[in-house]
mmCIF file of C-alpha atoms and ligand atoms in Angstrom:
data_model
loop_
_atom_site.group_PDB
_atom_site.id
_atom_site.type_symbol
_atom_site.label_atom_id
_atom_site.label_comp_id
_atom_site.label_asym_id
_atom_site.label_seq_id
_atom_site.Cartn_x
_atom_site.Cartn_y
_atom_site.Cartn_z
ATOM 1 C CA MET L 14 17.814 -15.547 -51.506
ATOM 2 C CA LYS L 15 15.349 -12.845 -52.437
ATOM 3 C CA THR L 16 11.650 -13.697 -52.672
ATOM 4 C CA ASP L 17 11.648 -13.871 -56.503
ATOM 5 C CA THR L 18 14.503 -16.382 -56.431
ATOM 6 C CA GLN L 19 12.879 -18.412 -53.643
ATOM 7 C CA CYS L 20 9.750 -18.784 -55.767
ATOM 8 C CA VAL L 21 11.834 -20.554 -58.384
ATOM 9 C CA HIS L 22 14.488 -22.366 -56.372
ATOM 10 C CA SER L 23 13.383 -23.034 -52.774
ATOM 11 C CA GLY L 24 12.137 -26.513 -52.017
ATOM 12 C CA GLY L 25 12.594 -28.589 -55.127
ATOM 13 C CA TYR L 26 13.815 -32.128 -55.554
ATOM 14 C CA PHE L 27 16.944 -33.447 -57.187
ATOM 15 C CA GLU L 28 15.864 -36.172 -59.553
ATOM 16 C CA LYS L 29 18.812 -38.578 -59.730
ATOM 17 C CA THR L 30 17.524 -41.057 -62.313
ATOM 18 C CA THR L 31 17.263 -38.661 -65.220
ATOM 19 C CA GLY L 32 18.702 -35.379 -63.981
ATOM 20 C CA GLY L 33 15.413 -33.693 -64.922
ATOM 21 C CA ILE L 34 14.936 -30.353 -63.191
ATOM 22 C CA ASN L 35 11.292 -30.758 -62.174
ATOM 23 C CA THR L 36 9.950 -32.738 -59.243
ATOM 24 C CA PRO L 37 8.415 -35.981 -60.551
ATOM 25 C CA ILE L 38 4.835 -36.732 -59.509
ATOM 26 C CA PHE L 39 5.135 -39.650 -57.113
ATOM 27 C CA THR L 40 1.823 -41.437 -57.403
ATOM 28 C CA SER L 41 2.320 -44.168 -54.779
ATOM 29 C CA SER L 42 0.039 -44.401 -51.799
ATOM 30 C CA ALA L 43 1.922 -47.454 -50.492
ATOM 31 C CA TYR L 44 5.629 -47.277 -49.605
ATOM 32 C CA ASP L 45 8.238 -49.699 -48.324
ATOM 33 C CA TYR L 46 8.386 -49.388 -44.533
ATOM 34 C CA LEU L 47 11.524 -51.439 -43.809
ATOM 35 C CA ASN L 48 14.650 -49.563 -42.797
ATOM 36 C CA ARG L 49 12.988 -46.187 -42.357
ATOM 37 C CA LYS L 50 11.467 -44.363 -39.429
ATOM 38 C CA GLU L 51 8.207 -43.537 -41.119
ATOM 39 C CA ALA L 52 6.982 -44.591 -44.552
ATOM 40 C CA PRO L 53 5.386 -41.843 -46.642
ATOM 41 C CA TYR L 54 1.606 -41.927 -46.895
ATOM 42 C CA PRO L 55 -0.493 -39.161 -48.483
ATOM 43 C CA ARG L 56 -2.772 -38.687 -45.460
ATOM 44 C CA TYR L 57 0.275 -38.482 -43.203
ATOM 45 C CA PHE L 58 1.269 -35.311 -45.040
ATOM 46 C CA ASN L 59 4.789 -36.678 -45.563
ATOM 47 C CA THR L 60 5.189 -37.473 -49.263
ATOM 48 C CA VAL L 61 7.889 -35.920 -51.420
ATOM 49 C CA ASN L 62 5.406 -33.930 -53.491
ATOM 50 C CA GLN L 63 3.811 -32.461 -50.361
ATOM 51 C CA ASP L 64 7.175 -31.799 -48.779
ATOM 52 C CA VAL L 65 8.754 -29.830 -51.628
ATOM 53 C CA VAL L 66 5.778 -27.453 -51.760
ATOM 54 C CA VAL L 67 5.796 -26.923 -47.995
ATOM 55 C CA LYS L 68 9.513 -26.088 -48.154
ATOM 56 C CA LYS L 69 8.993 -23.504 -50.873
ATOM 57 C CA ILE L 70 6.091 -21.827 -49.042
ATOM 58 C CA CYS L 71 8.022 -21.875 -45.758
ATOM 59 C CA ALA L 72 10.911 -20.084 -47.468
ATOM 60 C CA LEU L 73 8.514 -17.437 -48.800
ATOM 61 C CA GLU L 74 6.739 -16.957 -45.452
ATOM 62 C CA LYS L 75 9.947 -17.269 -43.381
ATOM 63 C CA ALA L 76 8.390 -20.150 -41.440
ATOM 64 C CA GLU L 77 10.103 -23.178 -39.914
ATOM 65 C CA ASP L 78 7.636 -25.762 -41.134
ATOM 66 C CA GLY L 79 4.125 -26.233 -42.437
ATOM 67 C CA VAL L 80 1.278 -28.500 -43.468
ATOM 68 C CA LEU L 81 -0.213 -28.589 -46.960
ATOM 69 C CA PHE L 82 -3.974 -29.168 -47.214
ATOM 70 C CA SER L 83 -6.594 -29.963 -49.823
ATOM 71 C CA SER L 84 -8.308 -26.587 -49.309
ATOM 72 C CA GLY L 85 -7.893 -23.279 -47.549
ATOM 73 C CA MET L 86 -10.733 -24.164 -45.194
ATOM 74 C CA ALA L 87 -9.032 -27.465 -44.286
ATOM 75 C CA ALA L 88 -5.949 -25.430 -43.349
ATOM 76 C CA MET L 89 -7.893 -22.819 -41.373
ATOM 77 C CA SER L 90 -10.242 -25.209 -39.554
ATOM 78 C CA THR L 91 -7.456 -27.627 -38.655
ATOM 79 C CA ALA L 92 -5.180 -24.826 -37.443
ATOM 80 C CA ILE L 93 -7.842 -23.322 -35.178
ATOM 81 C CA LEU L 94 -9.013 -26.666 -33.797
ATOM 82 C CA ALA L 95 -5.418 -27.742 -33.154
ATOM 83 C CA LEU L 96 -5.073 -24.847 -30.704
ATOM 84 C CA ALA L 97 -8.548 -24.504 -29.166
ATOM 85 C CA GLY L 98 -10.881 -27.068 -27.617
ATOM 86 C CA ALA L 99 -13.900 -27.239 -25.335
ATOM 87 C CA GLY L 100 -13.855 -24.485 -22.738
ATOM 88 C CA ASP L 101 -11.394 -22.341 -24.675
ATOM 89 C CA HIS L 102 -12.189 -18.939 -26.142
ATOM 90 C CA VAL L 103 -11.255 -17.755 -29.640
ATOM 91 C CA ILE L 104 -11.325 -14.177 -30.933
ATOM 92 C CA LEU L 105 -11.915 -13.624 -34.630
ATOM 93 C CA MET L 106 -12.250 -10.496 -36.703
ATOM 94 C CA ASP L 107 -15.813 -10.067 -37.921
ATOM 95 C CA GLU L 108 -14.589 -9.162 -41.425
ATOM 96 C CA LEU L 109 -13.091 -12.629 -41.927
ATOM 97 C CA TYR L 110 -13.580 -14.685 -45.079
ATOM 98 C CA GLY L 111 -17.234 -15.804 -45.190
ATOM 99 C CA GLY L 112 -16.365 -19.508 -45.015
ATOM 100 C CA THR L 113 -14.321 -19.055 -41.843
ATOM 101 C CA HIS L 114 -17.129 -17.020 -40.325
ATOM 102 C CA ALA L 115 -19.662 -19.762 -41.197
ATOM 103 C CA PHE L 116 -17.384 -22.510 -39.847
ATOM 104 C CA VAL L 117 -17.188 -20.767 -36.480
ATOM 105 C CA THR L 118 -20.871 -19.916 -36.119
ATOM 106 C CA ASP L 119 -21.990 -23.377 -37.345
ATOM 107 C CA THR L 120 -19.717 -25.609 -35.285
ATOM 108 C CA PHE L 121 -18.055 -23.917 -32.315
ATOM 109 C CA GLU L 122 -21.036 -24.078 -30.016
ATOM 110 C CA ARG L 123 -21.384 -27.826 -30.515
ATOM 111 C CA LEU L 124 -17.659 -28.239 -29.872
ATOM 112 C CA GLY L 125 -17.880 -26.208 -26.676
ATOM 113 C CA ILE L 126 -15.550 -23.520 -27.991
ATOM 114 C CA ARG L 127 -16.506 -20.008 -27.015
ATOM 115 C CA TYR L 128 -15.855 -17.181 -29.456
ATOM 116 C CA SER L 129 -16.121 -13.452 -29.965
ATOM 117 C CA PHE L 130 -16.095 -11.482 -33.179
ATOM 118 C CA ALA L 131 -14.207 -8.200 -32.968
ATOM 119 C CA LYS L 132 -14.103 -5.203 -35.295
ATOM 120 C CA THR L 133 -11.037 -4.656 -37.453
ATOM 121 C CA ASN L 134 -8.969 -2.773 -34.899
ATOM 122 C CA VAL L 135 -6.524 -3.557 -32.116
ATOM 123 C CA ASP L 136 -8.650 -1.994 -29.348
ATOM 124 C CA ALA L 137 -11.661 -4.157 -30.220
ATOM 125 C CA ILE L 138 -9.503 -7.282 -30.133
ATOM 126 C CA THR L 139 -7.919 -6.280 -26.825
ATOM 127 C CA ALA L 140 -11.347 -5.663 -25.316
ATOM 128 C CA ALA L 141 -12.518 -9.157 -26.348
ATOM 129 C CA ILE L 142 -9.699 -11.002 -24.530
ATOM 130 C CA THR L 143 -10.739 -13.197 -21.589
ATOM 131 C CA ASP L 144 -8.595 -15.410 -19.374
ATOM 132 C CA ARG L 145 -9.740 -18.389 -21.494
ATOM 133 C CA THR L 146 -8.658 -16.849 -24.820
ATOM 134 C CA ARG L 147 -6.292 -19.242 -26.603
ATOM 135 C CA VAL L 148 -6.311 -18.011 -30.190
ATOM 136 C CA ILE L 149 -6.769 -14.746 -32.089
ATOM 137 C CA VAL L 150 -7.622 -15.088 -35.788
ATOM 138 C CA ILE L 151 -7.101 -12.090 -38.056
ATOM 139 C CA GLU L 152 -7.113 -11.261 -41.747
ATOM 140 C CA SER L 153 -5.490 -8.257 -43.437
ATOM 141 C CA PRO L 154 -6.422 -7.032 -45.950
ATOM 142 C CA THR L 155 -9.907 -8.336 -45.248
ATOM 143 C CA ASN L 156 -12.380 -9.937 -47.607
ATOM 144 C CA PRO L 157 -14.176 -8.188 -49.221
ATOM 145 C CA LEU L 158 -13.735 -4.637 -47.878
ATOM 146 C CA LEU L 159 -9.925 -4.583 -47.796
ATOM 147 C CA GLY L 160 -9.836 -3.494 -44.175
ATOM 148 C CA ILE L 161 -6.369 -3.304 -42.599
ATOM 149 C CA ILE L 162 -5.339 -4.171 -39.069
ATOM 150 C CA ASP L 163 -1.973 -3.437 -37.457
ATOM 151 C CA ILE L 164 -0.525 -6.962 -37.523
ATOM 152 C CA ARG L 165 2.470 -6.269 -35.293
ATOM 153 C CA LYS L 166 0.303 -4.723 -32.597
ATOM 154 C CA VAL L 167 -2.028 -7.745 -32.543
ATOM 155 C CA ALA L 168 0.957 -10.117 -32.471
ATOM 156 C CA ASP L 169 2.584 -8.218 -29.594
ATOM 157 C CA LEU L 170 -0.501 -8.015 -27.430
ATOM 158 C CA ALA L 171 -1.256 -11.720 -27.961
ATOM 159 C CA ARG L 172 2.286 -12.858 -27.289
ATOM 160 C CA ALA L 173 2.431 -10.870 -24.056
ATOM 161 C CA ARG L 174 -0.595 -12.875 -22.845
ATOM 162 C CA GLY L 175 0.457 -16.280 -24.196
ATOM 163 C CA ILE L 176 -2.282 -16.299 -26.835
ATOM 164 C CA ALA L 177 -1.557 -17.831 -30.251
ATOM 165 C CA THR L 178 -2.198 -15.788 -33.398
ATOM 166 C CA ILE L 179 -3.395 -17.011 -36.789
ATOM 167 C CA ILE L 180 -3.565 -14.807 -39.873
ATOM 168 C CA ASP L 181 -5.286 -15.560 -43.165
ATOM 169 C CA ASN L 182 -2.687 -14.156 -45.592
ATOM 170 C CA THR L 183 -4.517 -15.229 -48.749
ATOM 171 C CA PHE L 184 -5.218 -11.730 -50.060
ATOM 172 C CA ALA L 185 -1.759 -10.310 -49.435
ATOM 173 C CA THR L 186 0.352 -13.344 -50.425
ATOM 174 C CA PRO L 187 3.934 -13.652 -49.080
ATOM 175 C CA ILE L 188 5.001 -11.435 -51.988
ATOM 176 C CA ASN L 189 3.253 -8.422 -50.421
ATOM 177 C CA GLN L 190 3.226 -9.320 -46.727
ATOM 178 C CA LYS L 191 5.208 -11.640 -44.434
ATOM 179 C CA PRO L 192 3.260 -11.853 -41.133
ATOM 180 C CA ILE L 193 5.744 -14.114 -39.313
ATOM 181 C CA GLU L 194 8.286 -11.280 -39.541
ATOM 182 C CA LEU L 195 5.630 -9.127 -37.838
ATOM 183 C CA GLY L 196 5.323 -11.603 -34.955
ATOM 184 C CA ILE L 197 2.333 -13.734 -36.030
ATOM 185 C CA ASP L 198 2.492 -17.415 -35.030
ATOM 186 C CA ILE L 199 0.598 -19.190 -37.793
ATOM 187 C CA VAL L 200 0.037 -18.101 -41.401
ATOM 188 C CA VAL L 201 -2.801 -19.736 -43.322
ATOM 189 C CA HIS L 202 -3.492 -19.515 -47.046
ATOM 190 C CA SER L 203 -6.177 -20.590 -49.398
ATOM 191 C CA GLY L 204 -3.719 -21.807 -52.041
ATOM 192 C CA THR L 205 -6.735 -21.987 -54.336
ATOM 193 C CA LYS L 206 -6.241 -18.272 -54.913
ATOM 194 C CA TYR L 207 -2.899 -16.575 -55.688
ATOM 195 C CA MET L 208 -0.620 -19.508 -54.934
ATOM 196 C CA GLY L 209 -2.419 -21.733 -57.449
ATOM 197 C CA GLY L 210 -3.054 -18.631 -59.506
ATOM 198 C CA HIS L 211 -4.687 -20.216 -62.559
ATOM 199 C CA SER L 212 -8.200 -20.925 -61.247
ATOM 200 C CA ASP L 213 -7.702 -24.680 -61.576
ATOM 201 C CA LEU L 214 -6.618 -25.872 -58.119
ATOM 202 C CA CYS L 215 -8.082 -26.196 -54.648
ATOM 203 C CA CYS L 216 -5.533 -26.323 -51.841
ATOM 204 C CA GLY L 217 -4.427 -24.641 -48.620
ATOM 205 C CA VAL L 218 -1.475 -24.362 -46.296
ATOM 206 C CA ALA L 219 -0.640 -23.503 -42.693
ATOM 207 C CA VAL L 220 2.948 -22.558 -41.796
ATOM 208 C CA SER L 221 4.448 -21.758 -38.408
ATOM 209 C CA SER L 222 7.157 -22.665 -35.900
ATOM 210 C CA GLN L 223 7.836 -26.344 -35.106
ATOM 211 C CA PRO L 224 5.721 -26.634 -31.917
ATOM 212 C CA HIS L 225 2.581 -25.242 -33.566
ATOM 213 C CA VAL L 226 3.122 -27.270 -36.740
ATOM 214 C CA LYS L 227 3.435 -30.421 -34.636
ATOM 215 C CA LYS L 228 -0.015 -29.798 -33.139
ATOM 216 C CA ILE L 229 -1.589 -28.947 -36.498
ATOM 217 C CA LEU L 230 -0.050 -32.015 -38.149
ATOM 218 C CA HIS L 231 -1.249 -34.270 -35.341
ATOM 219 C CA LEU L 232 -4.865 -33.186 -35.840
ATOM 220 C CA ALA L 233 -4.520 -33.019 -39.636
ATOM 221 C CA ARG L 234 -3.637 -36.727 -39.740
ATOM 222 C CA HIS L 235 -6.947 -37.470 -38.013
ATOM 223 C CA LEU L 236 -9.069 -35.102 -40.061
ATOM 224 C CA GLY L 237 -7.333 -36.160 -43.252
ATOM 225 C CA GLY L 238 -7.506 -33.108 -45.516
ATOM 226 C CA SER L 239 -4.292 -33.841 -47.422
ATOM 227 C CA LEU L 240 -3.429 -32.826 -50.995
ATOM 228 C CA ASN L 241 -2.853 -35.382 -53.773
ATOM 229 C CA ALA L 242 0.448 -35.604 -55.648
ATOM 230 C CA GLY L 243 -0.868 -34.291 -58.964
ATOM 231 C CA ASP L 244 -2.198 -31.120 -57.364
ATOM 232 C CA CYS L 245 0.994 -30.747 -55.316
ATOM 233 C CA TYR L 246 2.871 -30.691 -58.594
ATOM 234 C CA LEU L 247 0.563 -28.074 -60.115
ATOM 235 C CA LEU L 248 0.948 -25.931 -57.008
ATOM 236 C CA GLU L 249 4.735 -26.275 -57.058
ATOM 237 C CA ARG L 250 4.777 -25.190 -60.688
ATOM 238 C CA SER L 251 2.456 -22.260 -59.998
ATOM 239 C CA LEU L 252 4.545 -21.010 -57.092
ATOM 240 C CA LYS L 253 7.531 -20.527 -59.397
ATOM 241 C CA THR L 254 5.698 -17.594 -61.008
ATOM 242 C CA LEU L 255 3.996 -16.295 -57.853
ATOM 243 C CA ALA L 256 6.185 -13.194 -57.518
ATOM 244 C CA LEU L 257 5.924 -12.356 -61.225
ATOM 245 C CA ARG L 258 2.164 -12.723 -61.238
ATOM 246 C CA VAL L 259 1.461 -10.926 -57.983
ATOM 247 C CA LYS L 260 3.683 -7.966 -58.872
ATOM 248 C CA GLN L 261 1.880 -7.465 -62.189
ATOM 249 C CA GLN L 262 -1.513 -7.984 -60.532
ATOM 250 C CA THR L 263 -0.656 -5.508 -57.770
ATOM 251 C CA ALA L 264 0.526 -2.867 -60.246
ATOM 252 C CA ASN L 265 -2.652 -3.314 -62.304
ATOM 253 C CA ALA L 266 -4.844 -3.084 -59.181
ATOM 254 C CA GLY L 267 -3.271 0.218 -58.147
ATOM 255 C CA LEU L 268 -3.980 1.727 -61.565
ATOM 256 C CA LEU L 269 -7.526 0.347 -61.713
ATOM 257 C CA ALA L 270 -8.259 1.676 -58.226
ATOM 258 C CA GLU L 271 -7.196 5.140 -59.353
ATOM 259 C CA PHE L 272 -9.263 4.871 -62.531
ATOM 260 C CA LEU L 273 -12.354 3.836 -60.564
ATOM 261 C CA ALA L 274 -11.837 6.438 -57.829
ATOM 262 C CA ALA L 275 -11.739 9.176 -60.467
ATOM 263 C CA ASN L 276 -14.935 7.967 -62.184
ATOM 264 C CA PRO L 277 -18.063 9.944 -61.212
ATOM 265 C CA VAL L 278 -20.375 6.896 -61.448
ATOM 266 C CA VAL L 279 -18.290 5.025 -58.860
ATOM 267 C CA ARG L 280 -19.522 5.847 -55.378
ATOM 268 C CA LYS L 281 -16.753 4.300 -53.340
ATOM 269 C CA VAL L 282 -13.501 2.392 -53.881
ATOM 270 C CA PHE L 283 -11.943 0.167 -51.233
ATOM 271 C CA TYR L 284 -8.222 -0.316 -51.844
ATOM 272 C CA PRO L 285 -5.512 0.106 -49.197
ATOM 273 C CA GLY L 286 -3.172 1.641 -51.762
ATOM 274 C CA LEU L 287 -5.335 4.740 -52.193
ATOM 275 C CA LYS L 288 -3.876 7.593 -50.159
ATOM 276 C CA ASP L 289 -7.169 8.445 -48.470
ATOM 277 C CA ALA L 290 -8.080 4.786 -47.827
ATOM 278 C CA PHE L 291 -8.839 3.682 -44.321
ATOM 279 C CA GLY L 292 -5.742 1.834 -43.117
ATOM 280 C CA HIS L 293 -3.435 3.213 -45.826
ATOM 281 C CA ALA L 294 -0.705 4.253 -43.366
ATOM 282 C CA VAL L 295 -0.699 0.877 -41.585
ATOM 283 C CA ALA L 296 -0.764 -0.997 -44.902
ATOM 284 C CA ARG L 297 2.224 1.030 -46.089
ATOM 285 C CA LYS L 298 4.100 0.008 -42.944
ATOM 286 C CA GLN L 299 3.397 -3.732 -43.062
ATOM 287 C CA MET L 300 3.005 -4.524 -46.773
ATOM 288 C CA THR L 301 5.525 -4.271 -49.603
ATOM 289 C CA GLY L 302 2.667 -3.955 -52.104
ATOM 290 C CA PHE L 303 -1.011 -3.212 -51.527
ATOM 291 C CA GLY L 304 -2.270 -6.376 -53.195
ATOM 292 C CA ALA L 305 -4.440 -7.068 -56.204
ATOM 293 C CA MET L 306 -7.891 -7.199 -54.604
ATOM 294 C CA LEU L 307 -10.166 -4.193 -54.555
ATOM 295 C CA ALA L 308 -13.829 -3.513 -54.038
ATOM 296 C CA PHE L 309 -16.134 -0.758 -55.199
ATOM 297 C CA GLU L 310 -19.734 0.377 -55.254
ATOM 298 C CA LEU L 311 -21.347 1.888 -58.299
ATOM 299 C CA ASP L 312 -23.739 4.777 -57.867
ATOM 300 C CA ALA L 313 -27.070 2.976 -58.249
ATOM 301 C CA GLU L 314 -28.760 6.164 -59.458
ATOM 302 C CA GLN L 315 -26.369 6.450 -62.387
ATOM 303 C CA VAL L 316 -25.418 2.871 -63.345
ATOM 304 C CA ARG L 317 -27.194 -0.472 -63.235
ATOM 305 C CA THR L 318 -24.838 -2.920 -61.550
ATOM 306 C CA ASP L 319 -26.421 -5.993 -63.209
ATOM 307 C CA ALA L 320 -26.116 -4.460 -66.663
ATOM 308 C CA PHE L 321 -22.529 -3.472 -65.937
ATOM 309 C CA LEU L 322 -21.589 -7.082 -65.122
ATOM 310 C CA HIS L 323 -23.203 -8.293 -68.333
ATOM 311 C CA HIS L 324 -21.452 -5.725 -70.505
ATOM 312 C CA LEU L 325 -17.939 -6.627 -69.375
ATOM 313 C CA ASP L 326 -16.027 -8.447 -72.131
ATOM 314 C CA ILE L 327 -12.590 -9.283 -70.712
ATOM 315 C CA VAL L 328 -13.372 -9.133 -67.017
ATOM 316 C CA ARG L 329 -15.240 -12.300 -66.061
ATOM 317 C CA PRO L 330 -17.962 -12.418 -63.424
ATOM 318 C CA ALA L 331 -16.792 -15.389 -61.351
ATOM 319 C CA VAL L 332 -16.555 -16.513 -57.759
ATOM 320 C CA SER L 333 -13.074 -17.133 -56.327
ATOM 321 C CA LEU L 334 -10.074 -14.908 -56.949
ATOM 322 C CA GLY L 335 -6.328 -14.710 -57.413
ATOM 323 C CA GLY L 336 -6.169 -16.094 -60.944
ATOM 324 C CA VAL L 337 -4.216 -14.666 -63.889
ATOM 325 C CA GLU L 338 -7.535 -13.466 -65.329
ATOM 326 C CA THR L 339 -9.412 -10.502 -63.863
ATOM 327 C CA THR L 340 -12.661 -11.603 -62.224
ATOM 328 C CA ILE L 341 -15.459 -9.740 -60.520
ATOM 329 C CA CYS L 342 -18.198 -10.812 -58.135
ATOM 330 C CA ALA L 343 -20.883 -9.493 -55.817
ATOM 331 C CA PRO L 344 -19.945 -10.807 -52.325
ATOM 332 C CA ALA L 345 -23.528 -10.508 -51.046
ATOM 333 C CA VAL L 346 -24.632 -13.342 -53.343
ATOM 334 C CA THR L 347 -21.340 -15.295 -53.463
ATOM 335 C CA SER L 348 -18.655 -15.417 -50.753
ATOM 336 C CA HIS L 349 -20.897 -13.906 -48.053
ATOM 337 C CA ALA L 350 -24.226 -15.439 -49.129
ATOM 338 C CA LYS L 351 -24.292 -17.658 -46.028
ATOM 339 C CA MET L 352 -24.302 -14.646 -43.709
ATOM 340 C CA SER L 353 -27.675 -13.294 -42.668
ATOM 341 C CA PRO L 354 -28.639 -9.947 -44.283
ATOM 342 C CA GLU L 355 -28.302 -8.320 -40.840
ATOM 343 C CA GLU L 356 -24.778 -9.637 -40.379
ATOM 344 C CA ARG L 357 -23.840 -8.511 -43.891
ATOM 345 C CA GLN L 358 -25.196 -5.067 -43.115
ATOM 346 C CA ARG L 359 -23.183 -4.985 -39.902
ATOM 347 C CA VAL L 360 -19.891 -5.806 -41.636
ATOM 348 C CA GLY L 361 -20.617 -3.458 -44.559
ATOM 349 C CA VAL L 362 -21.186 -5.981 -47.359
ATOM 350 C CA THR L 363 -23.936 -4.152 -49.258
ATOM 351 C CA ASP L 364 -25.855 -5.564 -52.216
ATOM 352 C CA ALA L 365 -24.189 -2.947 -54.447
ATOM 353 C CA LEU L 366 -20.669 -3.995 -53.480
ATOM 354 C CA LEU L 367 -18.495 -5.518 -56.204
ATOM 355 C CA ARG L 368 -15.213 -7.260 -55.496
ATOM 356 C CA LEU L 369 -12.517 -7.299 -58.117
ATOM 357 C CA SER L 370 -9.626 -9.745 -58.385
ATOM 358 C CA VAL L 371 -7.184 -8.085 -60.750
ATOM 359 C CA GLY L 372 -5.285 -10.307 -63.186
ATOM 360 C CA ILE L 373 -2.127 -10.015 -65.258
ATOM 361 C CA GLU L 374 -3.713 -8.615 -68.447
ATOM 362 C CA HIS L 375 -2.456 -5.324 -69.900
ATOM 363 C CA ILE L 376 -3.838 -2.446 -67.848
ATOM 364 C CA ASP L 377 -5.008 -0.557 -70.971
ATOM 365 C CA ASP L 378 -7.306 -3.444 -71.911
ATOM 366 C CA LEU L 379 -8.724 -3.674 -68.407
ATOM 367 C CA ILE L 380 -9.452 0.040 -68.178
ATOM 368 C CA ALA L 381 -10.990 0.058 -71.672
ATOM 369 C CA ASP L 382 -13.254 -2.843 -70.695
ATOM 370 C CA PHE L 383 -14.438 -1.077 -67.539
ATOM 371 C CA ASP L 384 -14.913 2.134 -69.430
ATOM 372 C CA GLN L 385 -17.108 0.620 -72.175
ATOM 373 C CA ALA L 386 -19.172 -1.469 -69.716
ATOM 374 C CA LEU L 387 -19.803 1.552 -67.470
ATOM 375 C CA LYS L 388 -20.889 3.665 -70.447
ATOM 376 C CA LEU L 389 -23.256 0.956 -71.754
ATOM 377 C CA SER L 390 -24.905 0.497 -68.371
ATOM 378 C CA THR L 391 -25.354 4.144 -67.437
ATOM 379 C CA ALA L 392 -29.013 4.772 -66.754
HETATM 380 C C1 LIG A 21 -11.095 -18.745 -50.568
HETATM 381 C C2 LIG A 21 -10.624 -18.279 -49.260
HETATM 382 C C3 LIG A 21 -10.556 -19.143 -48.164
HETATM 383 C C4 LIG A 21 -10.998 -20.597 -48.256
HETATM 384 O O1 LIG A 21 -10.213 -21.320 -49.133
HETATM 385 P P1 LIG A 21 -10.718 -22.624 -49.913
HETATM 386 O O2 LIG A 21 -9.513 -23.026 -50.675
HETATM 387 O O3 LIG A 21 -11.882 -22.228 -50.748
HETATM 388 O O4 LIG A 21 -11.119 -23.622 -48.876
HETATM 389 C C5 LIG A 21 -10.070 -18.652 -46.972
HETATM 390 N N1 LIG A 21 -9.710 -17.354 -46.841
HETATM 391 C C6 LIG A 21 -9.779 -16.495 -47.868
HETATM 392 C C7 LIG A 21 -9.358 -15.084 -47.661
HETATM 393 C C8 LIG A 21 -10.234 -16.913 -49.102
HETATM 394 O O5 LIG A 21 -10.317 -16.039 -50.112
#
C-alpha cells in the first residue's frame, strides 16, 4: 500500500458485534486473565486501542513494532534511557528540541550518563564518538532553525561501530521522511504535533525493530507513560488524514517561504526547500517533501516584531505546532526558554527569530494576512 492508503487502512480493528468500521474505545483497565498469555492493561502498553495506532504508525514508518506514549518526551526519554545507563556515553545534536536538550542537561549527570552535544553535521558527530558511546540522537529538520543532517551517513557510521541511532522525526513526519529506510534504528515522534494534527492531543511514539522495541517496552512499563484509550482513538482518527494534511501544509509552507524570502523587511528565512538554503541538497535526497515548518527573522530596523505578532488575524501566536491552523511563536521565549541566553546564542536562536507552523488554510489568505500585518508594523 502507498502511504496515503496506509494512513486510512493500516492497523484498524474489525468490530464483529456491529460491523462498524471504526475501532471502538475500549475503556476497561481490568481484563479477564484466564486462558490468555497476558491480559491487556493500559500501563502494559498492550490494549487494543494502543495496538491499532502502533500498527498504523509502524506501517507509515516501515518499522517492525513500536510503543505509544502519553507525550513525545515520554517516548524520547524512555527510548534513550532504554539504551544508555550509568557509564555509557550519548551523543546528541545541539539543535535538538529544547525539551530533549533540557532533559539531558538536567538529569544525565545524576544518572551517571555521559553526553556530548555535536553540531548539525556528520563530522562533528564522528568526532564526538568515544568507545563508551551507545546512542546517537539526531533531529532533521531541526527545531527551530530547520537544519538538515545527512541521515544515511549518520546511520552508516553508527551501525559500523555498533552504536544505536534515534531520530526525532516530528518535524518531517513519515509523509515527508522515512528514517528507517535510511538506516536509523529508532524513530521517535511527538504525536502532539502533526500526527494529532488538531492541537488537542498530547502523545508520542517510538518505533523500531523488535529487539529495540523490547528494551523500550520493558522500561516503559516501569516508567508508565502510557496513552489512554480515548486519546488513542483521537490519534487513530487523526492519522487517517495525516497524508492529506501534511501535503497541503508542505505545499503552503513552500509558497510562504518564497513569499517571505522575497520580502525586503524579512532578513532571513530558514526553510530547507529554498534552493539556497543550507542543507537543501541533502534534504532533497532524503525527504519527499520539505515539511511545513519554517523560521524567519524580520529586519528589526524596518519592522517591530511584537507589533507584527499582534496584527496577525488568521495566523495565531501559539506555542506547539503541527495543527491544521497556522501558528507562530518566538522560540527564545517559548520552546527554548529553558536554555541559557548563551546556549541560545550558540545554537542561533536569536530573540528576533520567529517559527512558523504552516496549516491547511488557503495560501492566498495566509499570504494576505502576513502582508497586512507586515505593512501595519513597519516602523
Ligand atoms: C513537541 C516536541 C517534542 C516533545 O513532545 P511532547 O509531546 O510535547 O512531549 C519533541 N520533539 C519535537 C521536535 C517537538 O516539536
